CSV table of C-alpha atoms in Angstrom, one decimal:
chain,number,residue,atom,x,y,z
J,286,UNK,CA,-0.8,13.3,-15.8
J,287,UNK,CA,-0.2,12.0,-12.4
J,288,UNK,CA,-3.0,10.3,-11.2
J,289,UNK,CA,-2.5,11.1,-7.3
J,290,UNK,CA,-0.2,13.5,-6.3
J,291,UNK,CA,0.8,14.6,-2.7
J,292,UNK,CA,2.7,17.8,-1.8
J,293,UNK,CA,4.8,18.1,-0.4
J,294,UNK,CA,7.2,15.2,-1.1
J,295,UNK,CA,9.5,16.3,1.7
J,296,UNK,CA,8.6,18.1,5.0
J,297,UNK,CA,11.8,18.7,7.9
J,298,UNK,CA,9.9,20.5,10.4
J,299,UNK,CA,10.4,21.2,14.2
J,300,UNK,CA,8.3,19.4,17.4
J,301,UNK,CA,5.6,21.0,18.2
J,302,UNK,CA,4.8,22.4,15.0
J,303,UNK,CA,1.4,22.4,13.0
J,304,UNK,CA,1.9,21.0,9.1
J,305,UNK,CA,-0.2,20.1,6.3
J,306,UNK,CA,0.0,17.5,3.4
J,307,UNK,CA,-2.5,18.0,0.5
J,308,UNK,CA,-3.6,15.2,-2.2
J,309,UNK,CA,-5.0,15.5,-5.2
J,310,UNK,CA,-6.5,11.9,-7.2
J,311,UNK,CA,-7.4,12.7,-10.7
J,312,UNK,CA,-9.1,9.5,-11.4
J,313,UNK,CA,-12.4,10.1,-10.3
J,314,UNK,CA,-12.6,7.4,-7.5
J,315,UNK,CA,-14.7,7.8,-4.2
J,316,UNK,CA,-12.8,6.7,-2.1
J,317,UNK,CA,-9.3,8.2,-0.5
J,318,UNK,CA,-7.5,7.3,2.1
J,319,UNK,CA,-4.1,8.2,4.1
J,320,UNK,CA,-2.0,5.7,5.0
J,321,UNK,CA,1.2,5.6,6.9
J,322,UNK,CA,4.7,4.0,6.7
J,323,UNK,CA,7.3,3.7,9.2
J,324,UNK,CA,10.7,3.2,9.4
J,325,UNK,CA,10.1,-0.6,9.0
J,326,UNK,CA,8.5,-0.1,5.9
J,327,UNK,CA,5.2,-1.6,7.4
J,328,UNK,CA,1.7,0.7,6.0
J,329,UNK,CA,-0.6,1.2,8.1
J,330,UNK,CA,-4.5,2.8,7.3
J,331,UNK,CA,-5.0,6.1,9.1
J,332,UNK,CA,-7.9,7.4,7.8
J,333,UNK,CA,-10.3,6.7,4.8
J,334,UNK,CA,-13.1,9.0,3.1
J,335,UNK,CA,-16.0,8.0,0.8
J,336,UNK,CA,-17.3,10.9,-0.9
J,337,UNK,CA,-16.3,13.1,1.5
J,338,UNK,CA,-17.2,11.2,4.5
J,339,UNK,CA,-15.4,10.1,6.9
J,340,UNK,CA,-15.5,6.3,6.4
J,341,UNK,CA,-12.7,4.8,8.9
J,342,UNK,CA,-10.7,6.3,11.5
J,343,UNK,CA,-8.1,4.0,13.3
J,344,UNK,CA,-6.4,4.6,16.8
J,345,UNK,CA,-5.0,7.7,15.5
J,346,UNK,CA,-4.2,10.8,17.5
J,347,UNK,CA,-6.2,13.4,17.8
J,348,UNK,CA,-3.2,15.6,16.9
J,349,UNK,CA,-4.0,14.1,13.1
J,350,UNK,CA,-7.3,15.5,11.2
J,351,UNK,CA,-7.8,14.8,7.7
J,352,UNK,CA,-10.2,17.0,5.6
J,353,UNK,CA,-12.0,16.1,2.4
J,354,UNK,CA,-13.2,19.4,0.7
J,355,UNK,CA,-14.6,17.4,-2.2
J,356,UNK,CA,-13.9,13.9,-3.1
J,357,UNK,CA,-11.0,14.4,-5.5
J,358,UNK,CA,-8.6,16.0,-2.3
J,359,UNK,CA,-7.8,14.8,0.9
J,360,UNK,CA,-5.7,16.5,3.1
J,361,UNK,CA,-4.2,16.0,6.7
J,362,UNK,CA,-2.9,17.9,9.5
J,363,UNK,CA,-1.3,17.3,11.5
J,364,UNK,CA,-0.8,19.7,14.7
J,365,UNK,CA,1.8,19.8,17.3
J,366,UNK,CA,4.1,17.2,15.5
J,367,UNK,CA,6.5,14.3,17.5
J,368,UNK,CA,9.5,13.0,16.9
J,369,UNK,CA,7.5,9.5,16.4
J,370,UNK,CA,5.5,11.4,13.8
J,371,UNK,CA,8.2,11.0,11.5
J,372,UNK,CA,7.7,8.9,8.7
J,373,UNK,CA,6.3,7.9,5.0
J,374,UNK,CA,2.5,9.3,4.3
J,375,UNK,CA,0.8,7.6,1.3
J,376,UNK,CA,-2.2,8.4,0.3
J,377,UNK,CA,-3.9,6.6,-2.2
J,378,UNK,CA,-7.3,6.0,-3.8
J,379,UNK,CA,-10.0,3.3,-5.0
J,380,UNK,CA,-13.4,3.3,-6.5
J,381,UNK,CA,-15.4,0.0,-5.9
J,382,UNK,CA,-16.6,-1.9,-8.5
J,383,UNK,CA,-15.9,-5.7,-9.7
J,384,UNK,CA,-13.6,-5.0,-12.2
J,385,UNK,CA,-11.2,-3.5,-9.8
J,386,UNK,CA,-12.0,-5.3,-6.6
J,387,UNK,CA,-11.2,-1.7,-4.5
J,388,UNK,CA,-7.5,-1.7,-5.8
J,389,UNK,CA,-5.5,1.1,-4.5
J,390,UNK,CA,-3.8,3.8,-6.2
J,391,UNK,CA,-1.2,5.4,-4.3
J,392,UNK,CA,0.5,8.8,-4.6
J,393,UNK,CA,4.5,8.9,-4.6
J,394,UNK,CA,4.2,9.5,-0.6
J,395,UNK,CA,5.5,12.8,1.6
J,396,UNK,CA,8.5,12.0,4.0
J,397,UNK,CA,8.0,13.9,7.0
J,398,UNK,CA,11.0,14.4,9.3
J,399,UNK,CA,10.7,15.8,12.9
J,400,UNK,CA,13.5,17.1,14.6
E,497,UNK,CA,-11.2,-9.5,10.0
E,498,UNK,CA,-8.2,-11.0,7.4
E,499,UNK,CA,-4.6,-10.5,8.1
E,500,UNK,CA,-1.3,-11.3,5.9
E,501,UNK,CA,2.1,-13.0,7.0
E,502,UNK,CA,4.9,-12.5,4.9
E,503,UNK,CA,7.0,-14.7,6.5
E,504,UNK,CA,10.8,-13.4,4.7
E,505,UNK,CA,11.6,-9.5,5.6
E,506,UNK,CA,14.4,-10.2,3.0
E,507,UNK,CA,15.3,-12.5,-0.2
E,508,UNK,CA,18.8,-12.2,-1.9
E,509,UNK,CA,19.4,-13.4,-4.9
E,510,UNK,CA,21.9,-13.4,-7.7
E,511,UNK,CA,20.3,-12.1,-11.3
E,512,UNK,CA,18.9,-14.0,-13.8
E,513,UNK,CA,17.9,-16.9,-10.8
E,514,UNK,CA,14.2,-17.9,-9.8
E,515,UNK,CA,12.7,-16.4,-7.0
E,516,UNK,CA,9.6,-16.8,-4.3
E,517,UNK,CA,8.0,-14.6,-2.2
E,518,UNK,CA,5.8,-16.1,0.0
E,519,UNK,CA,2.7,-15.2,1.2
E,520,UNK,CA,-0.4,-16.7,3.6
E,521,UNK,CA,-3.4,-14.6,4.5
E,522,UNK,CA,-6.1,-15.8,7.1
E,523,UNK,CA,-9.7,-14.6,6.6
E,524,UNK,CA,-13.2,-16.1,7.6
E,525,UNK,CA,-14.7,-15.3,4.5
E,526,UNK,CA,-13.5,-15.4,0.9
E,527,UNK,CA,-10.6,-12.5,-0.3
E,528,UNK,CA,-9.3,-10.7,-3.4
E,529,UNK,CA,-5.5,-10.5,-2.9
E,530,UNK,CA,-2.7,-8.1,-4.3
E,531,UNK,CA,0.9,-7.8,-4.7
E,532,UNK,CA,2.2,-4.1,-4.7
E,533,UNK,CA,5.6,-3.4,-5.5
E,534,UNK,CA,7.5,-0.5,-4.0
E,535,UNK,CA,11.1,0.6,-5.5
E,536,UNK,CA,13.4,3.0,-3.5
E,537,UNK,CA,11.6,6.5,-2.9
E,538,UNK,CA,8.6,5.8,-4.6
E,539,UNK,CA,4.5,4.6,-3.9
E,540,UNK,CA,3.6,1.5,-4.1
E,541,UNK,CA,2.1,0.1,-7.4
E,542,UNK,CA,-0.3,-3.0,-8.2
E,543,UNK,CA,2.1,-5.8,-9.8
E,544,UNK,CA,-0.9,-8.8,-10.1
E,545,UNK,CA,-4.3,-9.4,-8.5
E,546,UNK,CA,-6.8,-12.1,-7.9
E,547,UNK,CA,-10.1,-11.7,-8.1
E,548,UNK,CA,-11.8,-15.0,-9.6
E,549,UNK,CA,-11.4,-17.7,-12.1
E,550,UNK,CA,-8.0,-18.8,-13.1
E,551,UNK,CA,-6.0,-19.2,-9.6
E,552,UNK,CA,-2.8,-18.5,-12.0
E,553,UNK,CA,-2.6,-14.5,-12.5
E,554,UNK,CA,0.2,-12.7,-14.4
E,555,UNK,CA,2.5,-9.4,-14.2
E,556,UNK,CA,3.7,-7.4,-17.6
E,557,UNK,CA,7.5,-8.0,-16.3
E,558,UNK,CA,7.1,-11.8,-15.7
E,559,UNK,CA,6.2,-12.3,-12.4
E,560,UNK,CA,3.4,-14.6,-11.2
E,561,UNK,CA,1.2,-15.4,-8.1
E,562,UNK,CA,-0.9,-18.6,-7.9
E,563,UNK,CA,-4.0,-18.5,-5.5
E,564,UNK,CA,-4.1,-22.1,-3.3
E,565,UNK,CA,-7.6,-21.9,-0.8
E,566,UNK,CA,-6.5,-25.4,0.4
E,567,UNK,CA,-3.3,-23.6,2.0
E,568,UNK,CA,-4.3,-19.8,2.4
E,569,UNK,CA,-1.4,-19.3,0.1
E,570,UNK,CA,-0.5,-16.7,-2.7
E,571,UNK,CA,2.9,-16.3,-3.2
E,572,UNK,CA,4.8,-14.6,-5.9
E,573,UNK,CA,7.2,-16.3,-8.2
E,574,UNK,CA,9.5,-15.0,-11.2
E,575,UNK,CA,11.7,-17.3,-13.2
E,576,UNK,CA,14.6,-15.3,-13.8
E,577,UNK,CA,15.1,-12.2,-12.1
E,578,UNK,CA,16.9,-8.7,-13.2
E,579,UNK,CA,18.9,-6.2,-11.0
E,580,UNK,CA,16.0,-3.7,-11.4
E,581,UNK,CA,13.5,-6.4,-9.7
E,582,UNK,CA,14.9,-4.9,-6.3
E,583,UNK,CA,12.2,-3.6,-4.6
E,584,UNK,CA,10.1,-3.8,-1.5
E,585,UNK,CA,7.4,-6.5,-2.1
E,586,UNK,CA,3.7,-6.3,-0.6
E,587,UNK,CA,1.1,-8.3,-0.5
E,588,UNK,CA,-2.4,-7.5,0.4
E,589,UNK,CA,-6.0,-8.4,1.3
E,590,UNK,CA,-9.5,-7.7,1.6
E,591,UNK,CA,-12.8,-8.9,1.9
E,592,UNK,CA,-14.4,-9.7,-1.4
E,593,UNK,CA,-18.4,-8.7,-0.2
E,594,UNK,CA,-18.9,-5.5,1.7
E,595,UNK,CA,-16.5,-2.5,2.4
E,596,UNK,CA,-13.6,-3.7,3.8
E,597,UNK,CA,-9.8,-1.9,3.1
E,598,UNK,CA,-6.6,-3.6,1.9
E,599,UNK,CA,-4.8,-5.2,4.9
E,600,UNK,CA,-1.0,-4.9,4.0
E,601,UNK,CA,1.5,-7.3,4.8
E,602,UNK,CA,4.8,-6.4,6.4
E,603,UNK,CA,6.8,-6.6,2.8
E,604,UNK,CA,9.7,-8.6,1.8
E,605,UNK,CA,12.5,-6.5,0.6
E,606,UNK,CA,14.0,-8.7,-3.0
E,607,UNK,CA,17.7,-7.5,-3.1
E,608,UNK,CA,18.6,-8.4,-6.6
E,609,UNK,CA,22.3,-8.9,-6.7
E,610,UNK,CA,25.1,-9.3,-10.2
């Protein structure tokens, strides 16, 4: 069983356009997150939920809204896409406690391409 | 707030030689830290961590990090490396008290060569 799992893994879309990446985290954890990577490989946080709440936003458009119907999914989307929009989205999920320290689990990532 | 220098975007290396990946974090407070590993077209997945006690923390595939306070220092070491070892190389912090996320690192990319 895949413990988070994104879909889809590929997305080639047109500017402009409105598109949606779904995740799923079968491990029970409380936290999710979306992060995204660039062309230089270098991650950085987007968004982050906590049971459902909205637990961190960073200096992300507005264009981007992620939506946690219950604390096993978080999805974004993602509306009126840019070129600089392409790139790597990871999510991933932890569940604080001492034995873990908060340690990530991250999905195999959705490549989204804008043309 | 904590942030991570990895100060090598790239380490090549013939197999079956000893490698280092090196990695400083600054924080005001005191930090868990990670290494993730990322192969080609795939997430990233926890290689080591440290948390407490024994500054000397182990992989399964024989790699190993050593926590130094004294020099902010955690950097990842394996003795002998294999062709498969090539892989994007992150390491990571955070806050040990509090909620606080992981603060990546930019990676090193180990390009394991025969």
């Amino acid at each position: 069983d895949t413990a988070v799992s994104q879909t889809p893994k590929y997305l080639v879309t047109q500017m402009g356009n409105d598109k949606s990446i779904k995740c799923e985290q079968n491990l029970g954890h409380d936290t999710m997150y979306w992060y995204k990577q660039d062309s230089k490989k270098f991650l950085k946080i987007m968004f982050s939920y906590n049971n459902k709440e909205l637990i961190i936003n960073e200096t992300v458009p507005n264009r981007f809204s992620p939506k946690s119907p219950d604390k096993a999914h978080l999805n974004l989307h993602i509306n009126s896409l840019e070129l600089g929009d392409s790139a790597v989205y990871f999510c991933a999920s932890s569940q604080e406690d001492r034995g873990t320290a908060g340690e990530l689990f991250f999905g195999e990532g959705s490549r989204l391409t804008v043309l | 707030a904590q942030s991570v220098t990895q100060l090598d975007s790239q380490v090549p290396v013939f197999e079956e030689a000893p490698v280092e990946l090196r990695c400083n974090y600054s924080s005001s407070v005191s930090v868990y830290l990670f290494w993730y590993v990322q192969y080609p077209n795939q997430g990233l997945q926890l290689l080591l961590k440290y948390l407490s006690g024994s500054t000397l923390v182990e992989s399964i595939n024989g790699f190993e990090a050593e926590f130094n306070k004294s020099q902010t220092s955690f950097h990842l070491r394996k003795p002998s490396v294999h062709i498969s070892d090539t892989a994007e190389y992150f390491c990571a912090v955070r806050m040990n008290s509090g909620y606080s996320t992981l603060t990546f690192g930019k990676g090193t990319m180990l390009l394991v060569s025969p």
